[in-house]
Tab-separated table of C-alpha atoms in Angstrom:
chain	number	residue	atom	x	y	z
O	1	MET	CA	-39.290	24.469	21.919
O	2	ASN	CA	-39.658	24.925	25.678
O	3	SER	CA	-40.804	22.282	28.139
O	4	LYS	CA	-44.738	22.152	27.911
O	5	GLU	CA	-43.926	22.118	32.195
O	6	ASN	CA	-45.744	25.579	32.520
O	7	ILE	CA	-48.357	26.131	30.584
O	8	SER	CA	-51.384	27.735	32.067
O	9	GLN	CA	-55.453	25.350	31.426
O	10	ALA	CA	-55.926	28.626	30.376
O	11	VAL	CA	-53.453	28.576	26.912
O	12	ILE	CA	-54.655	25.015	26.266
O	13	ARG	CA	-57.518	25.466	25.926
O	14	ARG	CA	-57.102	28.428	23.123
O	15	MET	CA	-55.370	25.778	21.086
O	16	PRO	CA	-57.234	24.279	19.614
O	17	ARG	CA	-59.170	27.295	18.576
O	18	TYR	CA	-55.824	28.548	16.755
O	19	TYR	CA	-55.589	24.933	14.953
O	20	ARG	CA	-59.424	26.060	13.689
O	21	TYR	CA	-58.810	28.982	12.400
O	22	LEU	CA	-55.241	27.730	11.093
O	23	GLY	CA	-56.783	25.457	9.553
O	24	GLU	CA	-59.280	27.615	7.331
O	25	LEU	CA	-56.993	29.685	6.310
O	26	LEU	CA	-54.785	26.998	5.133
O	27	ASP	CA	-58.004	25.591	3.483
O	28	GLU	CA	-58.424	29.165	1.623
O	29	GLY	CA	-55.349	29.154	-0.113
O	30	ILE	CA	-53.499	31.516	2.059
O	31	GLU	CA	-50.340	31.260	3.126
O	32	ARG	CA	-49.267	34.353	5.810
O	33	ILE	CA	-51.378	35.882	8.142
O	34	SER	CA	-49.958	38.800	10.616
O	35	SER	CA	-50.603	38.316	14.206
O	36	LYS	CA	-52.823	41.794	13.440
O	37	GLU	CA	-54.574	39.972	10.884
O	38	LEU	CA	-54.989	36.750	13.240
O	39	SER	CA	-55.717	39.167	15.607
O	40	ASN	CA	-58.650	40.339	13.809
O	41	MET	CA	-60.314	37.429	13.123
O	42	MET	CA	-60.252	35.998	16.179
O	43	LYS	CA	-61.477	38.242	18.320
O	44	VAL	CA	-58.862	38.657	21.046
O	45	THR	CA	-55.549	40.549	21.247
O	46	ALA	CA	-52.519	40.172	18.878
O	47	SER	CA	-50.865	40.556	22.491
O	48	GLN	CA	-52.533	37.763	23.540
O	49	ILE	CA	-51.978	35.815	19.884
O	50	ARG	CA	-48.115	36.090	21.155
O	51	GLN	CA	-47.949	35.615	24.848
O	52	ASP	CA	-50.066	31.861	23.880
O	53	LEU	CA	-47.740	31.238	21.133
O	54	ASN	CA	-44.845	32.143	22.732
O	55	ASN	CA	-45.122	29.339	25.511
O	56	PHE	CA	-44.545	26.892	23.440
O	57	GLY	CA	-41.086	28.811	21.117
O	58	GLY	CA	-42.413	31.521	19.182
O	59	PHE	CA	-43.615	30.731	15.497
O	60	GLY	CA	-43.724	34.293	14.238
O	61	GLN	CA	-40.823	36.161	12.110
O	62	GLN	CA	-40.658	39.795	13.198
O	63	GLY	CA	-41.296	42.319	9.677
O	64	TYR	CA	-43.197	38.595	8.316
O	65	GLY	CA	-46.482	37.374	10.449
O	66	TYR	CA	-47.066	33.736	10.540
O	67	ASN	CA	-46.942	30.928	8.021
O	68	VAL	CA	-49.996	29.678	8.365
O	69	LYS	CA	-48.981	26.153	7.102
O	70	TYR	CA	-46.482	25.583	9.227
O	71	LEU	CA	-48.204	27.357	11.947
O	72	TYR	CA	-50.770	24.492	12.083
O	73	GLN	CA	-49.384	21.509	11.783
O	74	GLU	CA	-47.238	22.618	14.542
O	75	ILE	CA	-49.791	23.531	16.928
O	76	GLY	CA	-51.344	19.871	15.346
O	77	LYS	CA	-47.845	18.621	16.951
O	78	ILE	CA	-48.275	20.313	20.450
O	79	LEU	CA	-52.191	18.452	20.835
O	80	GLY	CA	-51.007	15.641	19.646
O	81	LEU	CA	-52.228	15.121	16.890
O	82	ASP	CA	-49.721	14.158	14.624
O	83	GLU	CA	-50.453	10.458	15.815
O	84	THR	CA	-53.642	8.377	15.334
O	85	HIS	CA	-55.193	8.321	18.567
O	86	LYS	CA	-57.887	5.359	18.121
O	87	LEU	CA	-61.224	5.849	20.296
O	88	ILE	CA	-63.509	3.711	22.053
O	89	ILE	CA	-67.232	5.010	23.243
O	90	LEU	CA	-68.412	3.088	26.446
O	91	GLY	CA	-72.722	3.851	26.104
O	92	ALA	CA	-73.804	3.910	22.438
O	93	GLY	CA	-77.450	6.248	23.660
O	94	ASN	CA	-77.671	9.209	22.110
O	95	LEU	CA	-75.040	10.709	22.520
O	96	GLY	CA	-72.501	7.651	21.627
O	97	HIS	CA	-74.398	8.394	18.289
O	98	ALA	CA	-73.684	12.126	17.970
O	99	LEU	CA	-69.590	11.597	19.162
O	100	ALA	CA	-69.394	7.996	16.431
O	101	ASN	CA	-70.980	10.040	13.473
O	102	TYR	CA	-68.377	12.873	14.066
O	103	VAL	CA	-66.419	11.924	11.049
O	104	LYS	CA	-64.759	15.505	11.573
O	105	PHE	CA	-62.667	13.545	14.480
O	106	GLU	CA	-60.737	10.848	12.296
O	107	LYS	CA	-59.583	14.297	10.044
O	108	ARG	CA	-57.494	14.712	13.574
O	109	GLY	CA	-56.476	11.529	13.889
O	110	PHE	CA	-58.867	10.321	16.228
O	111	VAL	CA	-60.422	6.818	15.303
O	112	THR	CA	-63.275	5.640	16.826
O	113	VAL	CA	-62.835	1.650	16.774
O	114	GLY	CA	-66.075	0.981	18.808
O	115	LEU	CA	-68.296	1.419	20.878
O	116	PHE	CA	-69.790	-0.987	23.934
O	117	ASP	CA	-73.611	-0.794	26.017
O	118	ILE	CA	-74.946	-3.148	28.141
O	119	ARG	CA	-78.573	-3.442	26.343
O	120	GLU	CA	-79.264	-6.162	24.040
O	121	ASP	CA	-81.831	-4.933	21.849
O	122	VAL	CA	-79.076	-2.570	20.353
O	123	VAL	CA	-75.278	-4.529	20.375
O	124	GLY	CA	-74.472	-5.367	16.620
O	125	LYS	CA	-75.443	-2.960	15.432
O	126	LYS	CA	-73.270	-0.531	13.641
O	127	ILE	CA	-73.133	3.338	13.252
O	128	ARG	CA	-71.333	4.235	9.928
O	129	ASP	CA	-68.696	1.014	10.029
O	130	ILE	CA	-68.283	0.687	13.889
O	131	GLU	CA	-69.531	-1.926	16.032
O	132	ILE	CA	-71.652	-1.586	18.661
O	133	TYR	CA	-70.634	-4.706	21.272
O	134	SER	CA	-71.394	-5.829	24.671
O	135	SER	CA	-69.304	-4.210	27.289
O	136	ASP	CA	-69.116	-7.575	28.471
O	137	LEU	CA	-66.087	-7.629	25.829
O	138	ILE	CA	-64.741	-4.650	26.911
O	139	GLU	CA	-61.576	-5.619	28.535
O	140	GLU	CA	-61.038	-8.448	25.724
O	141	PHE	CA	-61.316	-5.512	23.061
O	142	ILE	CA	-58.771	-3.290	25.119
O	143	ASP	CA	-56.393	-6.135	25.078
O	144	THR	CA	-56.497	-6.530	21.312
O	145	HIS	CA	-57.022	-2.702	20.013
O	146	GLU	CA	-54.124	-1.023	21.940
O	147	VAL	CA	-57.347	2.052	23.080
O	148	ASP	CA	-55.895	5.511	23.423
O	149	ILE	CA	-58.788	7.053	24.479
O	150	ALA	CA	-62.442	5.894	25.810
O	151	ALA	CA	-65.230	8.301	26.103
O	152	LEU	CA	-68.020	7.836	28.868
O	153	THR	CA	-71.000	8.319	27.226
O	154	LEU	CA	-73.687	6.337	30.222
O	155	PRO	CA	-75.373	7.076	33.205
O	156	LYS	CA	-73.144	8.235	36.062
O	157	GLU	CA	-73.737	5.853	38.237
O	158	GLU	CA	-72.347	3.768	35.834
O	159	ALA	CA	-69.394	5.676	34.995
O	160	ASN	CA	-66.290	4.918	38.112
O	161	ARG	CA	-66.740	1.786	37.937
O	162	VAL	CA	-66.660	1.290	33.803
O	163	ALA	CA	-63.399	3.671	34.079
O	164	GLN	CA	-61.706	1.333	36.721
O	165	ILE	CA	-62.093	-0.954	34.054
O	166	VAL	CA	-60.875	0.501	31.097
O	167	VAL	CA	-57.889	2.010	32.986
O	168	ASN	CA	-56.847	-1.336	34.782
O	169	LYS	CA	-56.287	-2.221	30.928
O	170	GLY	CA	-54.485	0.926	30.475
O	171	VAL	CA	-56.259	3.390	28.939
O	172	LYS	CA	-54.608	6.297	29.277
O	173	ALA	CA	-57.180	9.294	28.734
O	174	ILE	CA	-60.629	8.929	29.926
O	175	TRP	CA	-63.236	12.062	27.778
O	176	ASN	CA	-66.395	12.149	30.080
O	177	PHE	CA	-69.656	13.365	29.100
O	178	ALA	CA	-71.180	11.276	32.870
O	179	HIS	CA	-72.125	14.047	34.822
O	180	VAL	CA	-69.647	12.924	38.224
O	181	ASP	CA	-65.422	13.452	39.265
O	182	LEU	CA	-64.108	9.756	38.235
O	183	GLU	CA	-61.416	8.815	40.780
O	184	VAL	CA	-58.739	7.288	38.357
O	185	PRO	CA	-54.553	7.202	38.707
O	186	ASP	CA	-52.473	10.046	38.449
O	187	ASP	CA	-50.999	8.866	35.017
O	188	VAL	CA	-54.767	8.531	33.952
O	189	VAL	CA	-55.904	12.610	32.037
O	190	VAL	CA	-59.523	12.755	32.213
O	191	GLN	CA	-61.005	15.859	30.282
O	192	ASN	CA	-64.534	16.786	31.225
O	193	VAL	CA	-68.105	17.972	29.055
O	194	HIS	CA	-69.948	17.945	31.926
O	195	LEU	CA	-73.682	19.941	29.864
O	196	ALA	CA	-75.590	20.451	33.196
O	197	ASP	CA	-72.192	23.105	34.181
O	198	SER	CA	-72.439	24.629	30.544
O	199	LEU	CA	-76.227	24.756	30.714
O	200	MET	CA	-75.672	26.583	34.451
O	201	GLN	CA	-72.917	28.804	32.930
O	202	LEU	CA	-74.801	30.256	30.953
O	203	SER	CA	-77.645	30.552	32.850
O	204	TYR	CA	-75.749	32.501	35.203
O	205	MET	CA	-74.351	34.813	31.896
O	206	LEU	CA	-78.179	35.641	31.590
O	207	SER	CA	-79.399	36.224	34.935
O	208	LYS	CA	-76.260	38.556	35.372
O	209	LYS	CA	-77.377	40.071	32.066
O	210	HIS	CA	-81.114	41.111	32.934
O	211	THR	CA	-79.487	42.603	35.987
O	212	GLU	CA	-77.454	44.787	34.392
O	213	GLU	CA	-80.269	46.066	32.491
R	1	MET	CA	-74.545	40.450	47.361
R	2	ASN	CA	-71.553	41.499	45.763
R	3	SER	CA	-72.187	43.264	42.105
R	4	LYS	CA	-71.287	40.126	39.500
R	5	GLU	CA	-69.375	42.987	37.510
R	6	ASN	CA	-65.788	41.211	38.313
R	7	ILE	CA	-66.141	37.402	39.076
R	8	SER	CA	-63.925	35.257	36.591
R	9	GLN	CA	-64.891	32.821	34.100
R	10	ALA	CA	-62.668	30.613	36.048
R	11	VAL	CA	-64.977	31.302	39.553
R	12	ILE	CA	-68.003	31.047	36.984
R	13	ARG	CA	-66.527	27.757	35.217
R	14	ARG	CA	-66.298	26.373	39.263
R	15	MET	CA	-70.158	27.308	40.397
R	16	PRO	CA	-71.992	24.423	39.143
R	17	ARG	CA	-69.727	21.926	40.195
R	18	TYR	CA	-70.307	23.297	43.912
R	19	TYR	CA	-74.056	23.174	43.304
R	20	ARG	CA	-73.252	19.849	42.250
R	21	TYR	CA	-71.368	18.211	45.241
R	22	LEU	CA	-73.704	20.535	47.815
R	23	GLY	CA	-76.919	18.437	45.623
R	24	GLU	CA	-75.472	15.741	46.174
R	25	LEU	CA	-74.785	16.670	49.730
R	26	LEU	CA	-78.669	17.671	50.754
R	27	ASP	CA	-79.690	14.246	48.767
R	28	GLU	CA	-77.975	12.419	51.771
R	29	GLY	CA	-79.559	14.954	54.247
R	30	ILE	CA	-76.384	16.557	55.494
R	31	GLU	CA	-77.574	19.852	57.115
R	32	ARG	CA	-73.264	21.133	57.115
R	33	ILE	CA	-70.090	21.148	56.196
R	34	SER	CA	-67.103	22.876	57.102
R	35	SER	CA	-65.449	24.308	54.359
R	36	LYS	CA	-62.115	21.474	55.335
R	37	GLU	CA	-64.923	18.323	54.628
R	38	LEU	CA	-66.232	19.872	51.607
R	39	SER	CA	-62.180	21.241	50.012
R	40	ASN	CA	-61.656	16.678	50.766
R	41	MET	CA	-64.885	15.994	48.713
R	42	MET	CA	-64.090	18.093	45.932
R	43	LYS	CA	-60.418	18.106	45.792
R	44	VAL	CA	-59.704	21.675	45.454
R	45	THR	CA	-58.116	24.016	48.546
R	46	ALA	CA	-60.425	25.426	51.236
R	47	SER	CA	-58.916	28.614	50.879
R	48	GLN	CA	-59.798	28.265	47.595
R	49	ILE	CA	-63.487	27.337	47.943
R	50	ARG	CA	-63.683	30.814	50.708
R	51	GLN	CA	-62.129	32.871	47.886
R	52	ASP	CA	-64.443	32.050	45.492
R	53	LEU	CA	-67.756	31.508	47.394
R	54	ASN	CA	-66.374	35.672	48.980
R	55	ASN	CA	-66.389	36.225	45.891
R	56	PHE	CA	-71.070	36.386	45.913
R	57	GLY	CA	-70.283	37.418	49.860
R	58	GLY	CA	-69.439	34.503	51.721
R	59	PHE	CA	-72.261	32.628	52.910
R	60	GLY	CA	-70.081	30.648	55.978
R	61	GLN	CA	-70.013	31.301	59.893
R	62	GLN	CA	-66.837	31.095	61.979
R	63	GLY	CA	-66.857	27.817	63.511
R	64	TYR	CA	-69.874	26.672	61.918
R	65	GLY	CA	-69.269	25.866	58.595
R	66	TYR	CA	-71.667	26.373	55.464
R	67	ASN	CA	-75.721	25.083	55.695
R	68	VAL	CA	-76.019	22.753	52.923
R	69	LYS	CA	-79.157	24.042	52.161
R	70	TYR	CA	-78.997	27.589	52.310
R	71	LEU	CA	-75.432	27.594	50.462
R	72	TYR	CA	-77.149	25.483	47.443
R	73	GLN	CA	-80.294	27.415	47.208
R	74	GLU	CA	-78.083	31.027	47.020
R	75	ILE	CA	-75.599	29.156	44.660
R	76	GLY	CA	-78.626	28.218	42.442
R	77	LYS	CA	-79.591	31.828	42.232
R	78	ILE	CA	-76.449	33.062	41.313
R	79	LEU	CA	-76.976	30.496	38.544
R	80	GLY	CA	-80.362	31.223	37.326
R	81	LEU	CA	-81.815	28.471	38.327
R	82	ASP	CA	-84.119	30.477	41.082
R	83	GLU	CA	-85.564	31.429	36.725
R	84	THR	CA	-87.282	28.912	35.062
R	85	HIS	CA	-85.390	28.659	30.907
R	86	LYS	CA	-87.685	27.556	28.120
R	87	LEU	CA	-85.590	26.354	25.656
R	88	ILE	CA	-85.465	25.587	22.554
R	89	ILE	CA	-82.896	22.851	20.708
R	90	LEU	CA	-81.616	23.692	17.001
R	91	GLY	CA	-81.467	20.099	15.035
R	92	ALA	CA	-82.462	17.043	16.363
R	93	GLY	CA	-79.487	15.057	15.723
R	94	ASN	CA	-78.222	12.343	17.819
R	95	LEU	CA	-76.653	14.894	20.172
R	96	GLY	CA	-80.105	17.482	20.043
R	97	HIS	CA	-82.018	13.959	20.765
R	98	ALA	CA	-79.333	13.844	23.705
R	99	LEU	CA	-80.594	17.536	25.530
R	100	ALA	CA	-84.011	16.423	24.778
R	101	ASN	CA	-83.821	13.262	26.752
R	102	TYR	CA	-81.422	14.689	29.687
R	103	VAL	CA	-84.477	14.710	31.808
R	104	LYS	CA	-82.008	15.784	35.273
R	105	PHE	CA	-81.599	19.798	32.962
R	106	GLU	CA	-85.681	20.075	33.907
R	107	LYS	CA	-84.721	20.087	37.081
R	108	ARG	CA	-82.917	22.164	37.462
R	109	GLY	CA	-85.512	24.844	35.992
R	110	PHE	CA	-84.125	24.403	31.721
R	111	VAL	CA	-87.965	23.030	30.475
R	112	THR	CA	-86.993	21.824	26.580
R	113	VAL	CA	-90.295	23.274	25.293
R	114	GLY	CA	-89.786	22.094	21.111
R	115	LEU	CA	-86.925	21.587	18.329
R	116	PHE	CA	-86.558	21.852	15.331
R	117	ASP	CA	-85.186	19.971	11.677
R	118	ILE	CA	-85.237	20.803	8.418
R	119	ARG	CA	-85.201	16.976	7.467
R	120	GLU	CA	-88.974	16.120	6.215
R	121	ASP	CA	-88.532	12.262	7.878
R	122	VAL	CA	-88.142	13.525	11.137
R	123	VAL	CA	-90.462	16.768	11.675
R	124	GLY	CA	-94.005	15.457	13.262
R	125	LYS	CA	-92.300	13.023	15.767
R	126	LYS	CA	-91.414	13.193	19.139
R	127	ILE	CA	-89.636	12.835	21.962
R	128	ARG	CA	-90.629	12.208	25.653
R	129	ASP	CA	-93.406	14.731	24.429
R	130	ILE	CA	-91.265	17.054	23.156
R	131	GLU	CA	-92.067	17.510	19.010
R	132	ILE	CA	-90.162	18.240	16.364
R	133	TYR	CA	-91.501	21.317	13.945
R	134	SER	CA	-89.960	21.986	10.777
R	135	SER	CA	-87.646	25.104	10.717
R	136	ASP	CA	-89.559	26.868	8.930
R	137	LEU	CA	-91.843	27.936	12.452
R	138	ILE	CA	-89.043	28.972	13.750
R	139	GLU	CA	-89.972	32.798	13.991
R	140	GLU	CA	-93.319	32.001	15.611
R	141	PHE	CA	-92.876	29.491	17.888
R	142	ILE	CA	-90.496	31.873	19.657
R	143	ASP	CA	-93.225	34.982	19.398
R	144	THR	CA	-95.464	32.772	20.733
R	145	HIS	CA	-93.089	30.828	23.442
R	146	GLU	CA	-91.457	32.826	25.041
R	147	VAL	CA	-88.181	31.244	24.496
R	148	ASP	CA	-85.044	32.184	26.789
R	149	ILE	CA	-82.604	29.607	25.121
R	150	ALA	CA	-81.962	29.026	22.070
R	151	ALA	CA	-79.452	25.210	21.914
R	152	LEU	CA	-77.694	24.936	18.398
R	153	THR	CA	-77.120	21.541	17.581
R	154	LEU	CA	-76.509	21.750	13.567
R	155	PRO	CA	-74.022	21.704	11.397
R	156	LYS	CA	-71.188	24.945	11.561
R	157	GLU	CA	-73.015	25.958	8.080
R	158	GLU	CA	-76.328	26.273	9.256
R	159	ALA	CA	-75.313	27.541	12.978
R	160	ASN	CA	-74.463	31.388	12.075
R	161	ARG	CA	-77.758	32.099	10.154
R	162	VAL	CA	-79.565	30.219	12.391
R	163	ALA	CA	-78.619	32.316	15.304
R	164	GLN	CA	-79.296	35.723	13.254
R	165	ILE	CA	-82.828	34.252	12.894
R	166	VAL	CA	-83.434	33.280	17.223
R	167	VAL	CA	-81.141	36.601	17.856
R	168	ASN	CA	-83.224	38.153	15.780
R	169	LYS	CA	-86.433	37.398	17.095
R	170	GLY	CA	-85.055	38.357	20.661
R	171	VAL	CA	-83.848	35.366	22.091
R	172	LYS	CA	-80.672	36.573	24.517
R	173	ALA	CA	-79.098	33.418	25.031
R	174	ILE	CA	-77.256	30.530	22.573
R	175	TRP	CA	-75.812	27.170	23.823
R	176	ASN	CA	-73.391	26.348	20.709
R	177	PHE	CA	-72.321	23.100	19.565
R	178	ALA	CA	-71.462	23.638	16.228
R	179	HIS	CA	-67.455	23.655	15.097
R	180	VAL	CA	-67.834	28.124	14.361
R	181	ASP	CA	-67.947	30.750	16.338
R	182	LEU	CA	-70.931	32.833	16.686
R	183	GLU	CA	-71.616	36.148	15.382
R	184	VAL	CA	-74.105	37.762	17.657
R	185	PRO	CA	-74.516	40.789	19.106
R	186	ASP	CA	-73.207	42.107	22.287
R	187	ASP	CA	-76.157	41.419	24.877
R	188	VAL	CA	-76.820	38.038	23.817
R	189	VAL	CA	-74.108	35.639	25.585
R	190	VAL	CA	-73.136	33.173	24.206
R	191	GLN	CA	-72.165	29.222	25.993
R	192	ASN	CA	-69.939	27.271	23.758
R	193	VAL	CA	-69.824	23.223	23.947
R	194	HIS	CA	-66.807	22.326	21.234
R	195	LEU	CA	-66.271	19.062	21.182
R	196	ALA	CA	-63.414	18.815	18.713
R	197	ASP	CA	-61.765	21.384	20.912
R	198	SER	CA	-61.996	19.468	23.783
R	199	LEU	CA	-61.435	15.892	22.640
R	200	MET	CA	-57.938	18.089	21.563
R	201	GLN	CA	-56.926	19.245	25.453
R	202	LEU	CA	-57.487	15.708	25.838
R	203	SER	CA	-54.748	14.447	22.896
R	204	TYR	CA	-52.595	17.476	24.494
R	205	MET	CA	-52.621	16.162	27.557
R	206	LEU	CA	-51.973	12.910	26.953
R	207	SER	CA	-48.617	13.925	24.922
R	208	LYS	CA	-47.874	15.705	27.287
R	209	LYS	CA	-47.783	12.694	30.030
R	210	HIS	CA	-45.512	11.044	27.319
R	211	THR	CA	-43.570	13.204	26.592
R	212	GLU	CA	-43.289	13.629	31.008
R	213	GLU	CA	-42.759	9.641	31.188
């Protein structure tokens, strides 16, 4: 496999989508697929598919196409899904609840091991079998649970302070839903989900359509 | 202002972030800012900022920098935030609740006018002052409320069927949280928020870091 060094963000953004489509093909019992068929299904060009996958060494065979199961597994490895990741959710509001309820994350190896909140009326409750702990216990919990990922589903005013706490305890990945850019060291990776930004992009596309009409 | 025709997705993705930073400067009472200062704050190069804004005609003055309020308003217009958008949320689960509770969307002109769900035990309840209606009423509601945007916060098995209903009723923008690609006509814009994809990108970045060490 090639180095993952110079692979563009755009390619990385597309990989989970390949993974999803291949997973669906696998569920349907389909063993192999040509890049043309995959291209029709996914509405991207066959050349784009080949280019994207060539970043990781290819995986296709001339005249055969792709072995669905093999490609699914290899993309899974690229995405780090061959390992289990322990996740904590910081902020047990509606969004924290929604994340904790996504059973499908577990199938991909993302296991939520705890939620945390400052509000006493939610501490002690459970979502599925996942307990909501007091935020005072975050550090102790990380010390004893080998947490890989912290999801921040709390108000933006709290986000940087709480990010600091988990980073100091050695957490290297933050899934940030707070509408603020986090200040973290270079060895910590952050994936932002800024819902307001997403809504504004939609609004842009909508107003662009109106202008064209 | 130039045509919005050939502006890349990457530029569009960055515009809400400019808008956010300028809004914060405005709140702090700052009247003007150089591209260098903005660059330091946002951790992108000054040349990137100039290039991005040049797509829409510029807005800066040599030796003066940017007028914060003017630039904020102009980016707001580009993003369509000078108009009010009526939003319905289809699926009143945790995620639907979370969206309905974001008061800040309203400040940007996105007003949630109704939620819809098939579950009888939630129909009739309210989130803030927004009512949850039976899904049977979606079409009638759109006929009488000039809905601009439909947010899909429902299981992926339902997503395409429900998207069809709102599109048939003339809704031109879908904010899709269901983990499936929607089949909609060309004149309908879709903004996807695929949380599982986002988590896999984070996992990729994390495993890449490990590989490098």
